Coordinates of C-alpha atoms in Angstrom, one line a residue:
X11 CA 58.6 -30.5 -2.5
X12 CA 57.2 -30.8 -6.2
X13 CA 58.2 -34.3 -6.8
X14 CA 56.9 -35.4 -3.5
X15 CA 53.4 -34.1 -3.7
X16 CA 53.9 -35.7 -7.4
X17 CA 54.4 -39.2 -5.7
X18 CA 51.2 -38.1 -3.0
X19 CA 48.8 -37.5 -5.9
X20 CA 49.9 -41.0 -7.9
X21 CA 49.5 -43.0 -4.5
X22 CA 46.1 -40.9 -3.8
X23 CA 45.0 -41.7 -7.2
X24 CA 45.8 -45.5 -7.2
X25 CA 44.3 -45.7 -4.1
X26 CA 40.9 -44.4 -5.9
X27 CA 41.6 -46.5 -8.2
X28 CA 41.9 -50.1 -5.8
X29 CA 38.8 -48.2 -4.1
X30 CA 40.7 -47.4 -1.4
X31 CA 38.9 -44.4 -0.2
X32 CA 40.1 -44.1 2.7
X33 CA 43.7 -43.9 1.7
X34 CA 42.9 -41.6 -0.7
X35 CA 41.0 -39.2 1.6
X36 CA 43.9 -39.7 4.5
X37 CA 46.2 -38.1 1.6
X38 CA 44.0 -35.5 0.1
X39 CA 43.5 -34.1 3.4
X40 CA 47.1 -34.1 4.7
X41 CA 48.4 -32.5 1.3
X42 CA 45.4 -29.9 1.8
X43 CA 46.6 -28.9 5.4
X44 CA 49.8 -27.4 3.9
X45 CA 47.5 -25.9 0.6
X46 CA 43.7 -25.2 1.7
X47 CA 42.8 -23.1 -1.0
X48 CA 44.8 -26.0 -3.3
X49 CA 41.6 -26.1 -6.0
X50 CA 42.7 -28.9 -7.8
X51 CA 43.2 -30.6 -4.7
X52 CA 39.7 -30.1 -3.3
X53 CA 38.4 -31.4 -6.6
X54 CA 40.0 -34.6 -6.9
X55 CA 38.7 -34.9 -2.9
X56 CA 35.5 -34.3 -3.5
X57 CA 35.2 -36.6 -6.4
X58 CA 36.7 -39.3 -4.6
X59 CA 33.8 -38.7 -2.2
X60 CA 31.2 -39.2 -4.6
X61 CA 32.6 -42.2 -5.9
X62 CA 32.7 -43.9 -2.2
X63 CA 29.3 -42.8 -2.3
X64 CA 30.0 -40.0 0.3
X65 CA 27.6 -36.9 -1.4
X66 CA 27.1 -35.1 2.1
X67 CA 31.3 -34.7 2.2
X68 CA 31.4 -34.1 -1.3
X69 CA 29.0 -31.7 -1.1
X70 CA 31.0 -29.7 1.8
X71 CA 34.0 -30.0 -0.7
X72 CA 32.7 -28.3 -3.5
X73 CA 30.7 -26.0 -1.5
X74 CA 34.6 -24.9 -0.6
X75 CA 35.3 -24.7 -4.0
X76 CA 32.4 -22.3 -4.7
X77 CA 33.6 -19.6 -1.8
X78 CA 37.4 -19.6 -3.5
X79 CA 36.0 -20.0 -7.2
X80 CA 32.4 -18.4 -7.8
X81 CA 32.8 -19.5 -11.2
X82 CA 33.5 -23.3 -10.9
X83 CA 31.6 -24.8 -13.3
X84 CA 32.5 -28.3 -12.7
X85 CA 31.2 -27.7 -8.9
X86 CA 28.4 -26.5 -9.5
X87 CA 27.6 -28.9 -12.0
X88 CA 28.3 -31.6 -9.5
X89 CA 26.6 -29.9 -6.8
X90 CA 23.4 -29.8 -9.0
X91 CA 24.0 -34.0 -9.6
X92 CA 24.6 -34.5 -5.6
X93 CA 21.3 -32.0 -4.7
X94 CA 19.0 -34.6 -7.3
X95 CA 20.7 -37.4 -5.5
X96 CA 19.8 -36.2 -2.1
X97 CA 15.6 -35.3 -3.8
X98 CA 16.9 -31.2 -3.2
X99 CA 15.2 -30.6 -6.6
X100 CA 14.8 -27.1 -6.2
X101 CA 18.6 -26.4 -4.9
X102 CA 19.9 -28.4 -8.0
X103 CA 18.4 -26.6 -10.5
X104 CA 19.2 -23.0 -8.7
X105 CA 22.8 -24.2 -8.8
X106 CA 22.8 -25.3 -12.4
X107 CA 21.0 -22.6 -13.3
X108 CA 24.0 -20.2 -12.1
X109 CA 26.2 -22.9 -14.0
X110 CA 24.3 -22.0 -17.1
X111 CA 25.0 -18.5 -16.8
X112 CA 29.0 -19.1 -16.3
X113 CA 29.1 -21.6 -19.4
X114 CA 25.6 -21.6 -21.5
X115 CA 27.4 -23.7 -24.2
X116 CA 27.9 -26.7 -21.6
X117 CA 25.6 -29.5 -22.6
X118 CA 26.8 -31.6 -19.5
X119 CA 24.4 -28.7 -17.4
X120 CA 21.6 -29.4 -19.5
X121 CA 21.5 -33.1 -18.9
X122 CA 21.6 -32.3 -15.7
X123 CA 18.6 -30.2 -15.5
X124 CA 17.0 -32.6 -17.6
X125 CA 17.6 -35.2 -15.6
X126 CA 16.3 -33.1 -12.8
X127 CA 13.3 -31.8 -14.1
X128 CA 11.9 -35.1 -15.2
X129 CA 12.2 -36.7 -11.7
X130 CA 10.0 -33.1 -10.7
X131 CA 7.5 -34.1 -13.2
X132 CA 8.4 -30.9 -15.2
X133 CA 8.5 -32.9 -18.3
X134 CA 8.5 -30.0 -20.8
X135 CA 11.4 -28.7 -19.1
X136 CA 13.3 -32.0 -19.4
X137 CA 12.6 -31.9 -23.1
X138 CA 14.0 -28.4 -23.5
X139 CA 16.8 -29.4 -21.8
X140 CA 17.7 -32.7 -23.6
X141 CA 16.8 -30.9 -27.2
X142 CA 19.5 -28.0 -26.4
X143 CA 22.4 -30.7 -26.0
X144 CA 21.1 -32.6 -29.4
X145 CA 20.7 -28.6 -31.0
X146 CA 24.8 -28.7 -30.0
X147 CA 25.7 -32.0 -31.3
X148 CA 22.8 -33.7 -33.6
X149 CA 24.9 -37.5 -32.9
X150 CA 24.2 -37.1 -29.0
X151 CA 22.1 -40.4 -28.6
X152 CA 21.8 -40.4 -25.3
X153 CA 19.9 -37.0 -25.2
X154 CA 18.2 -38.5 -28.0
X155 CA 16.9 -41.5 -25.9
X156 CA 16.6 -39.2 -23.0
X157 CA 13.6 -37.3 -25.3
X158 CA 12.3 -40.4 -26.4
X159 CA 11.8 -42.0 -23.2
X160 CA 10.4 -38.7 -21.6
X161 CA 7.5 -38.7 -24.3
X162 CA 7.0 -42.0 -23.9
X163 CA 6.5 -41.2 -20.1
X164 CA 3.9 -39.3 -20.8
X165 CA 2.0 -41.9 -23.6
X166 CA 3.2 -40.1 -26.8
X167 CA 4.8 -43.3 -27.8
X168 CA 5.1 -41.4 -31.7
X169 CA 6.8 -38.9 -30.7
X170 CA 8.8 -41.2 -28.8
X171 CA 9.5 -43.5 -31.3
X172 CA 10.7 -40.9 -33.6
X173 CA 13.4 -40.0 -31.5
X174 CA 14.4 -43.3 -30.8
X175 CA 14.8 -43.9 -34.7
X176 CA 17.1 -40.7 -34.9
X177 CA 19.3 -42.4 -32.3
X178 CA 19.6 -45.7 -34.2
X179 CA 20.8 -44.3 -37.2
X180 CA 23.8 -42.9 -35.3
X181 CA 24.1 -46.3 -33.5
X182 CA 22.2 -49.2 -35.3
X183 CA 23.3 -51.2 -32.3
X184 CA 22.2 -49.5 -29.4
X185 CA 20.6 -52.2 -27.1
X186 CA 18.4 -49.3 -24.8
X187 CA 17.2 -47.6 -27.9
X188 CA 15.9 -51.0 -29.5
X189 CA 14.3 -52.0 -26.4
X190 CA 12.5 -48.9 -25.4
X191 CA 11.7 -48.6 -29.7
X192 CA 10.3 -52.1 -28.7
X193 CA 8.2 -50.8 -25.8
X194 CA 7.2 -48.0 -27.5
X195 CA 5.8 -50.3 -30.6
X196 CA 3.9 -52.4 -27.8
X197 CA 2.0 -49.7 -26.2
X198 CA 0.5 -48.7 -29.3
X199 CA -0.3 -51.9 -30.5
X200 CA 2.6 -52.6 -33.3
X201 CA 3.4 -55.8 -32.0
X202 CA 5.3 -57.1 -35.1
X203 CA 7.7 -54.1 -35.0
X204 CA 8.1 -54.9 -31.4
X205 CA 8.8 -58.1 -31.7
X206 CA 11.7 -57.3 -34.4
X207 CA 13.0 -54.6 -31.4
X208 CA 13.3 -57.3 -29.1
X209 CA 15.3 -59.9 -30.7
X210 CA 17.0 -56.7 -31.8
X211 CA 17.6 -55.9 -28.0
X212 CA 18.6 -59.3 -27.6
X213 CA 20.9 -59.9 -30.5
X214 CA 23.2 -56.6 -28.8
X215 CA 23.1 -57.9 -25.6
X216 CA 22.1 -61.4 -25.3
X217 CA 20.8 -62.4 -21.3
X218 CA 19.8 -59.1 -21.2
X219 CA 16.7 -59.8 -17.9
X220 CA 15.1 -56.4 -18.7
X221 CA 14.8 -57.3 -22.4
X222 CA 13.5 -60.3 -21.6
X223 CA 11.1 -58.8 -19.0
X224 CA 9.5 -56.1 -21.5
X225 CA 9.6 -58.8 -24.5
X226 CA 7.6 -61.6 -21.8
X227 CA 5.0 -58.9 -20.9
X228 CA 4.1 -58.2 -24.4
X229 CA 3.9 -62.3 -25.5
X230 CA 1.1 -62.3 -22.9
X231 CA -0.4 -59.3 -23.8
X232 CA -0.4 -61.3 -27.0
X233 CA -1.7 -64.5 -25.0
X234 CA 1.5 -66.3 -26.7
X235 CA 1.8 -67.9 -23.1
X236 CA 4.3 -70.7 -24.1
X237 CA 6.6 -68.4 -25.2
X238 CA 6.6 -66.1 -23.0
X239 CA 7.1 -69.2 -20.4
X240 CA 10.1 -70.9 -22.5
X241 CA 11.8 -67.9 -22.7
X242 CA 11.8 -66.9 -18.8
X243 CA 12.1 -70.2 -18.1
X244 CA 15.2 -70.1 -19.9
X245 CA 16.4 -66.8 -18.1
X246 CA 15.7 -68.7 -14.8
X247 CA 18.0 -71.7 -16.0
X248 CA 20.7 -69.4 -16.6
X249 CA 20.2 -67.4 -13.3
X250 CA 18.6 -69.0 -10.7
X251 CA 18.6 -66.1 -8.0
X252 CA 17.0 -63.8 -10.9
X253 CA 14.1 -62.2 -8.8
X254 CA 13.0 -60.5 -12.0
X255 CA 12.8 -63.9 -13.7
X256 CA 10.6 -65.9 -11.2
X257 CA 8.1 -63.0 -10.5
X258 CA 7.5 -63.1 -14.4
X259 CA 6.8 -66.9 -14.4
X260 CA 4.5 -66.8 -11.9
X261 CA 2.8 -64.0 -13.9
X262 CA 2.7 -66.5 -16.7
X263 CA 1.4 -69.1 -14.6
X264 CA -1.8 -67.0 -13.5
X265 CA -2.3 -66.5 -16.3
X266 CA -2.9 -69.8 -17.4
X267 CA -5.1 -69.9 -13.9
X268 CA -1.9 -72.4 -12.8
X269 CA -1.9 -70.6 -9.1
X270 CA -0.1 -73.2 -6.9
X271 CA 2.9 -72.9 -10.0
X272 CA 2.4 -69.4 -9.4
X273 CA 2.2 -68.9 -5.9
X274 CA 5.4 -71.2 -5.7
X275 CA 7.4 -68.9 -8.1
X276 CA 6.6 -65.6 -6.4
X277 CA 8.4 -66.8 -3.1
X278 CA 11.3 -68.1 -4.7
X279 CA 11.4 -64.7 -6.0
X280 CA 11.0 -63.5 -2.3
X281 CA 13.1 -66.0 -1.1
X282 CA 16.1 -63.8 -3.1
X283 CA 14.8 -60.7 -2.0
X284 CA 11.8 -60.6 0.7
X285 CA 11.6 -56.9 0.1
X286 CA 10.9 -57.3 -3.6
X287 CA 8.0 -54.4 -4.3
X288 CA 7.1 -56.7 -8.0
X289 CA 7.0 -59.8 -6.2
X290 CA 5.4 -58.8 -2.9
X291 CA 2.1 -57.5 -5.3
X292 CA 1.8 -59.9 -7.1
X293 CA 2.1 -63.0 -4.7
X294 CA -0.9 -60.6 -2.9
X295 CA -2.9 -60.5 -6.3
X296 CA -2.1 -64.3 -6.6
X297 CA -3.7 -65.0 -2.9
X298 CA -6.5 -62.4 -3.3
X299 CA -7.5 -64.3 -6.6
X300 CA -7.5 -67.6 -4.8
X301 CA -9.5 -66.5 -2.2
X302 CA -6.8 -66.2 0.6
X303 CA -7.4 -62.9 1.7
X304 CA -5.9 -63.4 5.4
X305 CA -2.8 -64.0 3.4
X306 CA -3.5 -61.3 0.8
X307 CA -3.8 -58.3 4.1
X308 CA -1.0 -59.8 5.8
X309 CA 1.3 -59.6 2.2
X310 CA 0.0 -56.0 1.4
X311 CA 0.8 -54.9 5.1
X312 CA 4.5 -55.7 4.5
X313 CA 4.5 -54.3 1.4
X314 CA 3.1 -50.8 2.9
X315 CA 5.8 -50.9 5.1
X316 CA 8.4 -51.1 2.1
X317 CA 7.0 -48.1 0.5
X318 CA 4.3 -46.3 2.7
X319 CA 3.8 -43.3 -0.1
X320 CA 3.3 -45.7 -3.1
X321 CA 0.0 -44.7 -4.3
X322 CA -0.1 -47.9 -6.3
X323 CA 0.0 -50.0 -3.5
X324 CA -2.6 -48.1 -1.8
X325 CA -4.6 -48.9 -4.5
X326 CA -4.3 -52.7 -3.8
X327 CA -4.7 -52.8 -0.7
X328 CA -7.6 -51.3 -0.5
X329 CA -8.9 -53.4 -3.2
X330 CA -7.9 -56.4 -1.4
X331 CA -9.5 -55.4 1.4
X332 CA -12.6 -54.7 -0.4
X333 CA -12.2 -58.2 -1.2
X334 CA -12.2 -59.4 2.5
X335 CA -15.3 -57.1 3.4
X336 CA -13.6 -55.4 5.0
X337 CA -15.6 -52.4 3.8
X338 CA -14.4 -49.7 6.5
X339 CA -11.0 -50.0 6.5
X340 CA -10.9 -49.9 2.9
X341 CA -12.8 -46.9 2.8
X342 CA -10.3 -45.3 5.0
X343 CA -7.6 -45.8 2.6
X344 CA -9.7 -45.0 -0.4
X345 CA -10.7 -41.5 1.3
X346 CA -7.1 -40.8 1.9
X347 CA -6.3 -41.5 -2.0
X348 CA -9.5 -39.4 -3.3
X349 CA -8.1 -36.3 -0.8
X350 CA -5.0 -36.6 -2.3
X351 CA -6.1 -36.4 -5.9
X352 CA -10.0 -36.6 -6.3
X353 CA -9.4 -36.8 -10.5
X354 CA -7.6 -39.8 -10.2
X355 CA -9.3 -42.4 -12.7
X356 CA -7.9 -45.4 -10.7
X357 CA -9.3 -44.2 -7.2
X358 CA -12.7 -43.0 -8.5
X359 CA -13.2 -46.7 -9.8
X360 CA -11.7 -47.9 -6.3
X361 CA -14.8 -45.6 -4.7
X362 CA -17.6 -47.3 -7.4
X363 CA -16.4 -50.5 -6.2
X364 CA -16.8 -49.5 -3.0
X365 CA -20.4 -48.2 -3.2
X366 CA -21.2 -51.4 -5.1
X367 CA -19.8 -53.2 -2.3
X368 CA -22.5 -51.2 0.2
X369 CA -25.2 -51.9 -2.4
X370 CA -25.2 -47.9 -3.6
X371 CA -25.1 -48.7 -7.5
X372 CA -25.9 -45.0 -8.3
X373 CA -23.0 -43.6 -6.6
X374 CA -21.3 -46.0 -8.3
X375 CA -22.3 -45.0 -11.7
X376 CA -21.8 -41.1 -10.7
X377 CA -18.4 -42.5 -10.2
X378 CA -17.7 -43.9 -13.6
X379 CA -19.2 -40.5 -15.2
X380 CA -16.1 -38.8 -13.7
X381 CA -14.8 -40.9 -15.0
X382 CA -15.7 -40.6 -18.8
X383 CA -15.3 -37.2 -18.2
X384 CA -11.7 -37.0 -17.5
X385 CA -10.4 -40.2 -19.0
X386 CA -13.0 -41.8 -21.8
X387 CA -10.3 -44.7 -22.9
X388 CA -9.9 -45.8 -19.1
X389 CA -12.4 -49.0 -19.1
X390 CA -10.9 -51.1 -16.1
X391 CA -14.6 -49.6 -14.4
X392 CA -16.1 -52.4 -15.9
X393 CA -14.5 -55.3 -14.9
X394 CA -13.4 -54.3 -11.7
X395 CA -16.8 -53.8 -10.8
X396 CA -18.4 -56.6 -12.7
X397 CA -15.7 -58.3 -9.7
X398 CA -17.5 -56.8 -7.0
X399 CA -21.0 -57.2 -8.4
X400 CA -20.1 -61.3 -8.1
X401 CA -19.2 -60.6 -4.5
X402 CA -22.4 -59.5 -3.7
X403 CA -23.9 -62.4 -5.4
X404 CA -25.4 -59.9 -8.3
X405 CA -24.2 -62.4 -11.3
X406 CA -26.9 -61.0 -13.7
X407 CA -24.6 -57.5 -13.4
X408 CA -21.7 -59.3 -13.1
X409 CA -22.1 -60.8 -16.5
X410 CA -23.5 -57.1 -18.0
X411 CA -20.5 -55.5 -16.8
X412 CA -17.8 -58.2 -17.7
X413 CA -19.6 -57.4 -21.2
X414 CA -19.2 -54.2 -21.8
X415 CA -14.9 -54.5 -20.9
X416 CA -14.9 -57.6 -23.2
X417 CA -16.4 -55.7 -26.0
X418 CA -13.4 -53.0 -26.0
X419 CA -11.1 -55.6 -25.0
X420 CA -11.6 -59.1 -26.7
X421 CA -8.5 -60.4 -26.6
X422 CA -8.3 -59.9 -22.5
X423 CA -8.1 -63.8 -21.4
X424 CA -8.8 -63.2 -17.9
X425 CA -12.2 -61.5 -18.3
X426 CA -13.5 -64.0 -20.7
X427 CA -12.5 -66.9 -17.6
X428 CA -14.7 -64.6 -15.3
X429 CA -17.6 -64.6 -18.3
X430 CA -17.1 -68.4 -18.5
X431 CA -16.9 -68.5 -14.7
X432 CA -20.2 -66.5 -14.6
X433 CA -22.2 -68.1 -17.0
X434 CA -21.7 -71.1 -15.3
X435 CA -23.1 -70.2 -12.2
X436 CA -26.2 -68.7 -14.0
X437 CA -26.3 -72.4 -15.7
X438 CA -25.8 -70.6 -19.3
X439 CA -23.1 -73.8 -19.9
X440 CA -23.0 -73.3 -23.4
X441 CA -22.5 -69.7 -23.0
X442 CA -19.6 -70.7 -20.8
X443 CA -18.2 -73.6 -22.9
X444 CA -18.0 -70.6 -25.7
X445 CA -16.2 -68.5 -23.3
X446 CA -13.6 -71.2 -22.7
X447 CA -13.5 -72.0 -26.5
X448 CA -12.8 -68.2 -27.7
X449 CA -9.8 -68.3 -24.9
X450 CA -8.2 -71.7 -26.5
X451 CA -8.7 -69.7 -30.1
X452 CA -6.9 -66.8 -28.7
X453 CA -3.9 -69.3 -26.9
X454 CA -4.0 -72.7 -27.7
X455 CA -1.3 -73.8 -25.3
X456 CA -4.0 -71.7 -22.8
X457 CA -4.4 -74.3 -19.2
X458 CA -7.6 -73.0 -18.2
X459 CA -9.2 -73.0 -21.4
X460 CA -8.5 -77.0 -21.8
X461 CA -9.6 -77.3 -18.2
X462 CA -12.7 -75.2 -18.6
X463 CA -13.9 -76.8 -21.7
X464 CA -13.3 -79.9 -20.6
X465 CA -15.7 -79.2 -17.0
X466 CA -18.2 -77.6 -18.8
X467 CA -18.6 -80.6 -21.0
X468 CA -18.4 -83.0 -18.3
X469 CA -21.2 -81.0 -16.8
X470 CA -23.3 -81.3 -20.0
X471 CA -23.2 -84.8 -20.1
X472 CA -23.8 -85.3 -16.8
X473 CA -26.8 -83.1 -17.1
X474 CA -28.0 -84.5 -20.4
X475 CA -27.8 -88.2 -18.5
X476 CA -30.0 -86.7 -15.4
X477 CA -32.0 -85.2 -17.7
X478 CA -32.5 -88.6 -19.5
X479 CA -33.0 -90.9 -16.6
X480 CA -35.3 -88.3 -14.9
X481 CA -37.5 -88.5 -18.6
X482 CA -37.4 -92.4 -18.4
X483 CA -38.7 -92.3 -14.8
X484 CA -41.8 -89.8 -15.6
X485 CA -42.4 -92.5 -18.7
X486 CA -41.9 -95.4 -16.9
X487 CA -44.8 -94.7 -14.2
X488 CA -46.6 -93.0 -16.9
X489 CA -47.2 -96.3 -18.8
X490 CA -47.7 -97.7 -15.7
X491 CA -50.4 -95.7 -15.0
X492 CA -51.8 -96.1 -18.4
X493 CA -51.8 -100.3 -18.2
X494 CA -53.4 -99.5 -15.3
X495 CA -56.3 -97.4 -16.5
X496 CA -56.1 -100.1 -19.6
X497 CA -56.4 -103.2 -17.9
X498 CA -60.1 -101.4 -15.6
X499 CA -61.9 -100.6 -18.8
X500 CA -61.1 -96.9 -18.8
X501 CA -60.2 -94.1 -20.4
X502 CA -57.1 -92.0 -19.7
X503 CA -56.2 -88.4 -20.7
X504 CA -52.6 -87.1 -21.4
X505 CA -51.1 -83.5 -21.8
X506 CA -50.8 -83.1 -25.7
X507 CA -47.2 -82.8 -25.7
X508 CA -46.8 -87.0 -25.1
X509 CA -46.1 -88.9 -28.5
X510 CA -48.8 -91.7 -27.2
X511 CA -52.5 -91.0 -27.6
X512 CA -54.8 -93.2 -25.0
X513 CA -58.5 -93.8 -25.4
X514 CA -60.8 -96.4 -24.9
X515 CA -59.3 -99.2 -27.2
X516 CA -55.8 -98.6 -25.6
X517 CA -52.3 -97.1 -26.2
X518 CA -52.2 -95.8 -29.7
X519 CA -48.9 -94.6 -31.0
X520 CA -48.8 -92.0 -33.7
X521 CA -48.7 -94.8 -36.7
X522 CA -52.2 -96.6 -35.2
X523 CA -49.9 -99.5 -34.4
X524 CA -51.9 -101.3 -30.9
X525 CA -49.5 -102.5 -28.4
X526 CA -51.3 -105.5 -27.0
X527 CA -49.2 -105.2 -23.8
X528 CA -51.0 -102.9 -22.4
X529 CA -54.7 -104.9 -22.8

């Protein structure tokens, strides 16, 4: 009887291993009709559950466990794993915490707690958590990585990084501790030490897309366009399908105010994946900056269908229908957002947009105060506004507010485009042909910067000639005028800003020369 439950449990677990789960279950069940209360054979069942992906039957499994063995430390820790799976936060941490109190020196409890408090938001927890398994074994760099990345969650990117250092001198090659190191390095403005993380990243796993990702967005942050370009381009070459890949070139493309590129490279990326949250948003940005806004709703409307309880795509939409004027149903969305967390930074500045939109700048400005108030560092106020001050047609406050962002933010290509775009329309062209100029200092390689100047000087040339053949017209019957006075006898009078004096004896230029024309 031994050696042929011996043979049952090889087949079982071969099955499991060709992923075979249904074998595997046929023969766990049979062998448990002859042993129910068979332990080991419950949790070699239940496992093979959760690796067919099967957590409500593993979950029923181990729940069986639990009635024979109070104590089962390995259930409960799973059961704690399957409850975050299934978002039961609260019912995963009461079973881990009754896992704690059977084995408090179990570090594989405390990651899971820690795993499970940070999706709560209960980041201090999380922290606690990861710091007792690294108090156990100092060389855990996972739980090392686990701290950093919950500090950098929260923008404590030093505290982060120092953790992440700790884990790379127990593993020098870790490629998830150089890149988030990287990231880290980037969001306070280190960009040499993130560039050396990159490559870093890169070297230990070359092709790596989210590398490549992080590394791309920070190149533009940068405005090193080109490179960011060659290198997804690259990625692109080497993976076509890569949804990641062509949602980031079309990202460099508007940047470079290339939107057709860019338009074209967000649906390839939807072509791959037409639910694709990244490229949906910013294929919408893409048409709402071009002025399609039909297309813009009609994007975001999918979208919201993907992921109806995504505050950040609430957000857009409801700028992009402030972009369409359509003023009420944006205000419905922004009322919903403001119920739901009036604090918010991102929605009060949604509300001052909308207020400038109805021509209510004081409400506006009662906005940004909030503001201030909770977040002082949070300056997107200004140019999203100065955005809906050019809507109206205000361009005088439009320039004032695209200002004040530039003066925090110089470096911010996009805003000095709008203050060249501005300028022009208030016919300050050499104010704009500045603009265009600072963006080609800060990228050389930049499209719309070559473009720009290049218009703007066009323009000036044309103006200069206008200006010219207008001037030779006004002198042309002038002198006309003047023979004409001449050649009667008479005396003619001219404002005092004309280089020609006229009196009685004729046209006298400036050196008393007489040009006997006129006579």
């Amino acid at each position: 009887m031994q050696n042929s439950n011996a043979v049952l449990l090889e087949r079982a677990k071969s099955a499991v291993l060709a992923r075979d789960y249904t074998t595997a279950s046929r023969i766990y069940t049979g062998m448990l009709k002859d042993d129910p209360e068979n332990v080991g054979l419950l949790k070699n069942l239940a496992e093979m559950y959760v690796k067919s992906g099967n957590d409500s039957k593993a979950l029923d499994v181990f729940n069986r466990i639990i009635i024979l063995k109070p104590d089962n430390v390995n259930a409960l820790n799973n059961m704690g794993a399957i409850y975050r799976r299934m978002k039961k936060y609260e019912e995963s941490i009461a079973v881990l915490e009754k896992a704690v109190i059977v084995d408090e020196n179990n570090t594989q409890i405390f990651y899971n707690m820690g795993f499970t408090y940070r999706l709560m938001g209960m980041n201090e927890e999380a922290i606690a958590c990861f710091k007792r398994v690294v108090d156990e074994n100092p060389q855990d760099v996972l739980a090392l990585n686990h701290i950093g990345s919950v500090y950098a969650a929260e923008n404590k990117n030093e505290e982060a990084i120092s953790y992440y250092l700790k884990g790379l001198k127990v593993d020098p090659n870790h490629p998830v501790l150089h890149l988030n190191l990287a990231d880290s390095y980037s969001k306070i403005g280190k960009y040499n030490l993130a560039e050396t993380q990159y490559e870093m990243a890169l070297k230990t796993k070359p092709g790596w897309i989210d590398a490549i990702d992080s590394y791309a967005d920070m190149l533009l942050k940068k405005n090193r366009t080109k490179e960011a370009g060659n290198m997804v381009q690259h990625a692109i070459e080497l993976d076509p399908s890569n949804v990641d890949m062509h949602t980031k070139m079309g990202k460099v493309y508007s940047s470079q105010s290339e939107y057709d590129d860019a338009e074209k490279e967000f649906k390839a990326a939807l072509h791959y994946d037409p639910d694709n949250k990244k490229a949906l948003s910013a294929l919408a940005d893409n048409y709402e900056v071009t002025g399609k806004n039909d297309d813009a709703i009609q994007t975001m409307t999918h979208l919201e269908k993907i992921a109806p309880k995504d505050s950040d795509v609430q957000h857009q939409f409801a700028s992009i229908l402030l972009s369409a004027n359509k003023i009420g149903e944006a205000s419905k969305k922004i009322e919903k957002l403001w119920k739901e967390n009036p604090e918010d930074a991102k929605t009060l500045n949604l509300m001052g947009q909308y207020y400038i939109c109805r021509n209510e700048e004081e409400k506006a400005l009662q906005c940004l105060k909030k503001i201030r108030d909770k977040e002082p560092e949070y300056d997107d106020f200004y140019k999203d506004c100065a955005k809906r001050f050019s809507q109206i047609g205000n361009l005088d406050k439009a320039e004032k507010y695209y200002k004040k962002f530039n003066e925090n933010n110089p470096d911010d290509t996009g805003v000095l485009k709008k203050l060249a775009e501005t300028s022009e329309q208030l016919g300050n062209l050499a104010d704009s042909y500045s603009y265009y100029k600072q963006i080609g200092d800060l990228d050389e390689d930049n499209m719309a910067s070559k473009k720009g100047m290049e218009h703007i000087n066009d323009r000036m040339l044309s103006d200069e000639k206008n200006s010219r053949q207008e001037e030779k017209t006004d002198d042309d019957s002038f002198y006309i005028a003047l023979q004409t006075f001449c050649q009667r006898g008479k005396s003619a009078y001219v404002p005092f800003d004309r280089i020609y004096v006229v009196n009685e004896y004729g046209i006298i230029p400036p050196a008393h020369a007489v040009y006997s024309d006129f006579f």
